[in-house]
mmCIF file of N, CA and C in Angstrom:
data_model
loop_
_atom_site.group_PDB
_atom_site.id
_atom_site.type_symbol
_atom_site.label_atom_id
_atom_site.label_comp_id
_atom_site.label_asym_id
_atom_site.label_seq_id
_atom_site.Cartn_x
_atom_site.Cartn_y
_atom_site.Cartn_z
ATOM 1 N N UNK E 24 -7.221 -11.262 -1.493
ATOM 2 C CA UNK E 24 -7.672 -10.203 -2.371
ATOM 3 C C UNK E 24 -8.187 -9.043 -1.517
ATOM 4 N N UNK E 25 -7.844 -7.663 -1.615
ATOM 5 C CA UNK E 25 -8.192 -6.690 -1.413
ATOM 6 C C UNK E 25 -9.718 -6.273 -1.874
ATOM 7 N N UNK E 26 -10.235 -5.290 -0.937
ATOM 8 C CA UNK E 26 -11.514 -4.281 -1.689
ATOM 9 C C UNK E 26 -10.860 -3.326 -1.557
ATOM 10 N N UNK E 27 -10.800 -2.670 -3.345
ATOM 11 C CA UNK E 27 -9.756 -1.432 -3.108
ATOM 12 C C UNK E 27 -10.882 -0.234 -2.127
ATOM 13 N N UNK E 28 -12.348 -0.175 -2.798
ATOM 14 C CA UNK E 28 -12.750 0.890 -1.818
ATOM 15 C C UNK E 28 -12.319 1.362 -0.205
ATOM 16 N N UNK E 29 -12.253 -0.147 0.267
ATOM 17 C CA UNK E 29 -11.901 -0.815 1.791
ATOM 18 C C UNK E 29 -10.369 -0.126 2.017
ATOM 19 N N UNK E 30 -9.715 -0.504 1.632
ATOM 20 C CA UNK E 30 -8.187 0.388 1.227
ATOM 21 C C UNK E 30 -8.092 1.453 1.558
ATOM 22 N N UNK E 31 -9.009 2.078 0.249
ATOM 23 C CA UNK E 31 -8.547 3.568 -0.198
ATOM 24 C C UNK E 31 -9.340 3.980 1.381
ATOM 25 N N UNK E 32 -10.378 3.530 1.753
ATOM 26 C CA UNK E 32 -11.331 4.653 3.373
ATOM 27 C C UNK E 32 -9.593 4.331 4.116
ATOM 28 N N UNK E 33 -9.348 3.138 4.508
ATOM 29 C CA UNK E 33 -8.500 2.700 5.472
ATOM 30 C C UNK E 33 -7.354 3.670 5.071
ATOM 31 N N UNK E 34 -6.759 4.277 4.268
ATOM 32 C CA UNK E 34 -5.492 4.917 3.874
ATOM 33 C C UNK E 34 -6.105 6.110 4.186
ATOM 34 N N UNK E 35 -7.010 6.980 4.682
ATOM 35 C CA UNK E 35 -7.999 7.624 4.269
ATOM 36 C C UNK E 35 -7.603 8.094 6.085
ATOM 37 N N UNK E 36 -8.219 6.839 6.262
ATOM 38 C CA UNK E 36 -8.810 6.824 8.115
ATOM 39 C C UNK E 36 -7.218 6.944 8.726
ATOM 40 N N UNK E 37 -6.127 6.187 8.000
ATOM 41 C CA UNK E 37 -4.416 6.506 8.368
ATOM 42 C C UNK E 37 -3.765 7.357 8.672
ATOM 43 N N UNK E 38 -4.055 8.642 7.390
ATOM 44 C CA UNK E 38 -4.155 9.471 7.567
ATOM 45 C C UNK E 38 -4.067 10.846 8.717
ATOM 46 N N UNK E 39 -5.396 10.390 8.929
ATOM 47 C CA UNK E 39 -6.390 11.369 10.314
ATOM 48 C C UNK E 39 -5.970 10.782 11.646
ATOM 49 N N UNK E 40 -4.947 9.651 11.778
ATOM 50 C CA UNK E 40 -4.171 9.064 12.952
ATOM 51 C C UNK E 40 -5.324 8.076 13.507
ATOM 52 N N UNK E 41 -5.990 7.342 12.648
ATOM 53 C CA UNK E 41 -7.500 6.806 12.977
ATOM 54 C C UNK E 41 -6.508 5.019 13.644
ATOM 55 N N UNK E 42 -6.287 4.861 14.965
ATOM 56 C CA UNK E 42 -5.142 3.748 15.169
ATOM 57 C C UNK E 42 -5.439 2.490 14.381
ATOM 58 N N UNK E 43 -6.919 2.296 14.555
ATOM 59 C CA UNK E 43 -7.514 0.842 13.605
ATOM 60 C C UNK E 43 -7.114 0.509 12.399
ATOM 61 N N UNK E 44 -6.271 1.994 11.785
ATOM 62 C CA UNK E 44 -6.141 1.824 10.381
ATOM 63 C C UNK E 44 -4.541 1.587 10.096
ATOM 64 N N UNK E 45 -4.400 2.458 10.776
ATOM 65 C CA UNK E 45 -2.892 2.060 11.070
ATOM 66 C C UNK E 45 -2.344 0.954 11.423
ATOM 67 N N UNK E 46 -3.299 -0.150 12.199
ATOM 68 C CA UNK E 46 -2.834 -1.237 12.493
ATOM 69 C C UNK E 46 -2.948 -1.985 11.231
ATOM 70 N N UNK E 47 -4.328 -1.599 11.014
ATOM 71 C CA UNK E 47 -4.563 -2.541 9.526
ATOM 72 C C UNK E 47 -3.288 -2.770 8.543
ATOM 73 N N UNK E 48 -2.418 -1.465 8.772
ATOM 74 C CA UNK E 48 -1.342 -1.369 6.902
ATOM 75 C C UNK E 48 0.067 -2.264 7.913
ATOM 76 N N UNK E 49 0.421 -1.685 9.329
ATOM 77 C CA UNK E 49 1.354 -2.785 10.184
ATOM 78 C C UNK E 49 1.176 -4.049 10.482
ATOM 79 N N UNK E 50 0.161 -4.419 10.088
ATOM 80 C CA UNK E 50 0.084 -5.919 10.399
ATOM 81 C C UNK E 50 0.422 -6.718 9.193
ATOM 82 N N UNK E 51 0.626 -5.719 7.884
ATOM 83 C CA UNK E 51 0.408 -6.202 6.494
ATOM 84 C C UNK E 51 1.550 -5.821 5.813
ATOM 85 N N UNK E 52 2.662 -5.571 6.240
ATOM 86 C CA UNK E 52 3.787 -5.059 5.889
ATOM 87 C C UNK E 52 4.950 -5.764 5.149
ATOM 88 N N UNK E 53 4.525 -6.875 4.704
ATOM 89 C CA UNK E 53 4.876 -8.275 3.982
ATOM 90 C C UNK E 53 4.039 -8.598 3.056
ATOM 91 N N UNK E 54 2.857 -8.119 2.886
ATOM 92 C CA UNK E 54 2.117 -8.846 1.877
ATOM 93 C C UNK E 54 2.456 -8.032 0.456
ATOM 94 N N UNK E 55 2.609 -8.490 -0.631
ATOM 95 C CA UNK E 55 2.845 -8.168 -1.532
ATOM 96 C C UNK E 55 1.608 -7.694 -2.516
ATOM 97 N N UNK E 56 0.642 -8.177 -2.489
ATOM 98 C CA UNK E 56 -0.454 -7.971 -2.822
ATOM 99 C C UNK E 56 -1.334 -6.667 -2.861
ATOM 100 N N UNK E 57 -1.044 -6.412 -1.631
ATOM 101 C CA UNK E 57 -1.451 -4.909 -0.539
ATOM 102 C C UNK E 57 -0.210 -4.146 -1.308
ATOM 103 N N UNK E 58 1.252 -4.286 -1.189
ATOM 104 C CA UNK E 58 2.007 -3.566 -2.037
ATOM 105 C C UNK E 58 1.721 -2.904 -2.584
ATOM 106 N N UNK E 59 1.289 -3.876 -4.202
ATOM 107 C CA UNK E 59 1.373 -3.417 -5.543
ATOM 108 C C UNK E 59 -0.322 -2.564 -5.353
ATOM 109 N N UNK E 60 -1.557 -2.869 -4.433
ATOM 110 C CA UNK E 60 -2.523 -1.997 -4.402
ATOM 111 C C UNK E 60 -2.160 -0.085 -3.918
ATOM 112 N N UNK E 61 -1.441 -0.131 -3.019
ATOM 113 C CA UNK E 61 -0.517 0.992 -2.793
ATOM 114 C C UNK E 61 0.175 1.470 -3.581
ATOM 115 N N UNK E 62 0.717 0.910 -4.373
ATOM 116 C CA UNK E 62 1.421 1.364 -5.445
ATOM 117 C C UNK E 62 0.492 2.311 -6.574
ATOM 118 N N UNK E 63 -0.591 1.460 -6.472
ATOM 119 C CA UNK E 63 -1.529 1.909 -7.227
ATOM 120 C C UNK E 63 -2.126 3.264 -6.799
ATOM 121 N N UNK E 64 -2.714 3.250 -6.062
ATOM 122 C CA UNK E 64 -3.289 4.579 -5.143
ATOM 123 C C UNK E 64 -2.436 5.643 -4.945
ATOM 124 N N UNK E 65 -1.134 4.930 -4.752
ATOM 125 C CA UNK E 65 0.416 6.038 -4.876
ATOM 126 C C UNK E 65 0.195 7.017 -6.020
ATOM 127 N N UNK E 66 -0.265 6.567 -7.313
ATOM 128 C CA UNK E 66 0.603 6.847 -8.735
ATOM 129 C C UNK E 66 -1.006 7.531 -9.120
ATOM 130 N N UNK E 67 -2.249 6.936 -8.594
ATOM 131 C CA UNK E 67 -3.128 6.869 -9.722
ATOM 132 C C UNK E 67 -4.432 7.251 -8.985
ATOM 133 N N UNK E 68 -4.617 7.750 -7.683
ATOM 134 C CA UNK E 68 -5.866 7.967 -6.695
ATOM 135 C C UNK E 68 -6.011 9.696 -6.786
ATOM 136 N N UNK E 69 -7.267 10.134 -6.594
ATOM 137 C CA UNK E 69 -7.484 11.025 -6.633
ATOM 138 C C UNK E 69 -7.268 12.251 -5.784
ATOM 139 N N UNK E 70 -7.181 11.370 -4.811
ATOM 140 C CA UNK E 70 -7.103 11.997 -3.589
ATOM 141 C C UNK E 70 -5.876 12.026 -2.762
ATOM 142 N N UNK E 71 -5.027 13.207 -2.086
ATOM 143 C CA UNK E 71 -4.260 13.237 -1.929
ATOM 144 C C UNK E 71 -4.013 12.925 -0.792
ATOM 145 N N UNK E 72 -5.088 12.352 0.184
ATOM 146 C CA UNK E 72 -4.921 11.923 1.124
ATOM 147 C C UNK E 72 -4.614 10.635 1.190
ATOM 148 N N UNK E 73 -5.306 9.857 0.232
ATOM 149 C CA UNK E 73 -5.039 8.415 0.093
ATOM 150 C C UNK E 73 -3.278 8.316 -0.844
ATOM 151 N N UNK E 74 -3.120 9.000 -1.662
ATOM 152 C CA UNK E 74 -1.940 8.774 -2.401
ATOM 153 C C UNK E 74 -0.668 9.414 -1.540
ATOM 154 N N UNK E 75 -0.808 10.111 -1.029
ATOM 155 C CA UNK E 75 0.091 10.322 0.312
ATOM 156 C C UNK E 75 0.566 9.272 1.325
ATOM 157 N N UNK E 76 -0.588 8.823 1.661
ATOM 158 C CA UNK E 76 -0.875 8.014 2.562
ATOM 159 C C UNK E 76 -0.332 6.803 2.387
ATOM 160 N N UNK E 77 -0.682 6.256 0.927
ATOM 161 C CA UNK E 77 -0.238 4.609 0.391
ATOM 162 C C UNK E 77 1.255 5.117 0.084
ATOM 163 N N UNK E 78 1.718 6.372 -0.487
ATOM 164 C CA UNK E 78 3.291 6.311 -0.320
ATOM 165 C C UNK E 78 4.340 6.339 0.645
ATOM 166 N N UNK E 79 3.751 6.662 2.138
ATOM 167 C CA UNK E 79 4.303 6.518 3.426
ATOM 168 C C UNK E 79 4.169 5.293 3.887
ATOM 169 N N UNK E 80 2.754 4.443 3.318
ATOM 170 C CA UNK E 80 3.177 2.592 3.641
ATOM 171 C C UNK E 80 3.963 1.560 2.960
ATOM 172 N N UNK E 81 4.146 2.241 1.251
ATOM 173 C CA UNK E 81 4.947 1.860 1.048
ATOM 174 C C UNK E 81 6.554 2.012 1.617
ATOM 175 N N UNK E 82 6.452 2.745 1.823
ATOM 176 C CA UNK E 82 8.031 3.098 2.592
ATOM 177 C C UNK E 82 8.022 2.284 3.820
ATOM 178 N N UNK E 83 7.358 1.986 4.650
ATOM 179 C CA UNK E 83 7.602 0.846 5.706
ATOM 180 C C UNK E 83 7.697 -0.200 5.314
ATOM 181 N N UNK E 84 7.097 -1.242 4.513
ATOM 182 C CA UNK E 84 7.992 -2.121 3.443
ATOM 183 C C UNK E 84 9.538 -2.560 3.607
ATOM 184 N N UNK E 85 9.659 -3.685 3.889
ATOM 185 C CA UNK E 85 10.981 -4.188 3.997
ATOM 186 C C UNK E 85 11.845 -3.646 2.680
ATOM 187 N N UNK E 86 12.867 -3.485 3.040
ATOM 188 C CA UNK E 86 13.482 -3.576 1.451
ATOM 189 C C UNK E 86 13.726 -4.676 0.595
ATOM 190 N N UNK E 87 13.666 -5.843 1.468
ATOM 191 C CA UNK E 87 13.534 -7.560 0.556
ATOM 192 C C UNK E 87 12.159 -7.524 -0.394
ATOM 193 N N UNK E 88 10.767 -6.796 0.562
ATOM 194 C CA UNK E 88 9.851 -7.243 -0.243
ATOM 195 C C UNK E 88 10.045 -6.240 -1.789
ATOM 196 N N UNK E 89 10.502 -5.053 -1.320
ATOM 197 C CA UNK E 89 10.384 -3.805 -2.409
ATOM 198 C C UNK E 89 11.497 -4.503 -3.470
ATOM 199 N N UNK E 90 12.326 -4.777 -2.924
ATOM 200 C CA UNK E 90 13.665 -5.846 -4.181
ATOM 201 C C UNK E 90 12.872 -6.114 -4.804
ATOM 202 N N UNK E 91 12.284 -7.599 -3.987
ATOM 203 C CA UNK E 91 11.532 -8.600 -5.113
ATOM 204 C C UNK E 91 10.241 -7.868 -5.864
ATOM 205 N N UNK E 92 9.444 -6.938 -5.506
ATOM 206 C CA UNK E 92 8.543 -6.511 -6.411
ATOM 207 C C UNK E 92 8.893 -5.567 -7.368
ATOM 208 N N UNK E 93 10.597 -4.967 -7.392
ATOM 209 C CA UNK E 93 10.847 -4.046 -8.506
ATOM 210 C C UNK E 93 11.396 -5.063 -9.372
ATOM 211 N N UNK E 94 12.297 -6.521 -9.087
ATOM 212 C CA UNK E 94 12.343 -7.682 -9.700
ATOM 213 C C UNK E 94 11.519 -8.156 -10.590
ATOM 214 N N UNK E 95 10.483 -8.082 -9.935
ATOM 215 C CA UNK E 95 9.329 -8.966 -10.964
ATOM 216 C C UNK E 95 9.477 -7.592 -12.131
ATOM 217 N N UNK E 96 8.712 -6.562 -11.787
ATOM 218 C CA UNK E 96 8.369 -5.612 -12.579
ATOM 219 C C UNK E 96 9.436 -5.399 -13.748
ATOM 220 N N UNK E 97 11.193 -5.456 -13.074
ATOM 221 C CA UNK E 97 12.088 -5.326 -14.516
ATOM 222 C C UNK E 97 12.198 -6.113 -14.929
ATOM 223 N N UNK E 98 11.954 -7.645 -14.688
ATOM 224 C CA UNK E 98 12.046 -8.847 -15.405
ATOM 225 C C UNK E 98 11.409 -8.984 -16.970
ATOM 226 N N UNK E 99 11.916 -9.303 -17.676
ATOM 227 C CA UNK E 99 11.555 -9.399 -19.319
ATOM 228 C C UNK E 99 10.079 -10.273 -19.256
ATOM 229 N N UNK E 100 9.287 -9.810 -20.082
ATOM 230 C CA UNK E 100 8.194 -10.610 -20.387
ATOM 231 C C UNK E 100 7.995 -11.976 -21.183
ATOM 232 N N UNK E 101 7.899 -13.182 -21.055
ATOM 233 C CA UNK E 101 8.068 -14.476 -21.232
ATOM 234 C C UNK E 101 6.619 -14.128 -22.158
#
């Protein structure tokens, strides 16, 4: 589980070429979890530093993981 506050500074600190932070989103470039929080901050953060920011990590993202998470998302609701 994420702290989105923790996130949003770290996308924040990415940004400003802050390397600690940058390592933070490359080391995590598989997790799906972190994804869909990016996704979030992408679409829905105030700040254009952070929503900038989470849309350039999403783009490093494998394209297997981005498949399977636009998968889930068009999949019919059970």
């Amino acid at each position: 589980m994420y702290e989105k506050k923790v996130v949003r500074e770290l996308l924040i600190d990415s940004t400003h070429g802050i390397q600690k932070a940058k390592t933070y989103f490359e080391e995590r470039l598989d997790d799906k979890l972190l994804l869909d929080l990016l996704v979030e901050f992408s679409t829905d953060d105030y700040s254009t530093d952070a929503s900038m920011t989470a849309s350039y990590w999403i783009s490093q993202f494998s394209e297997v993981t981005l498949w399977c998470r636009r998968k889930f998302i068009d999949s019919p609701a059970v």
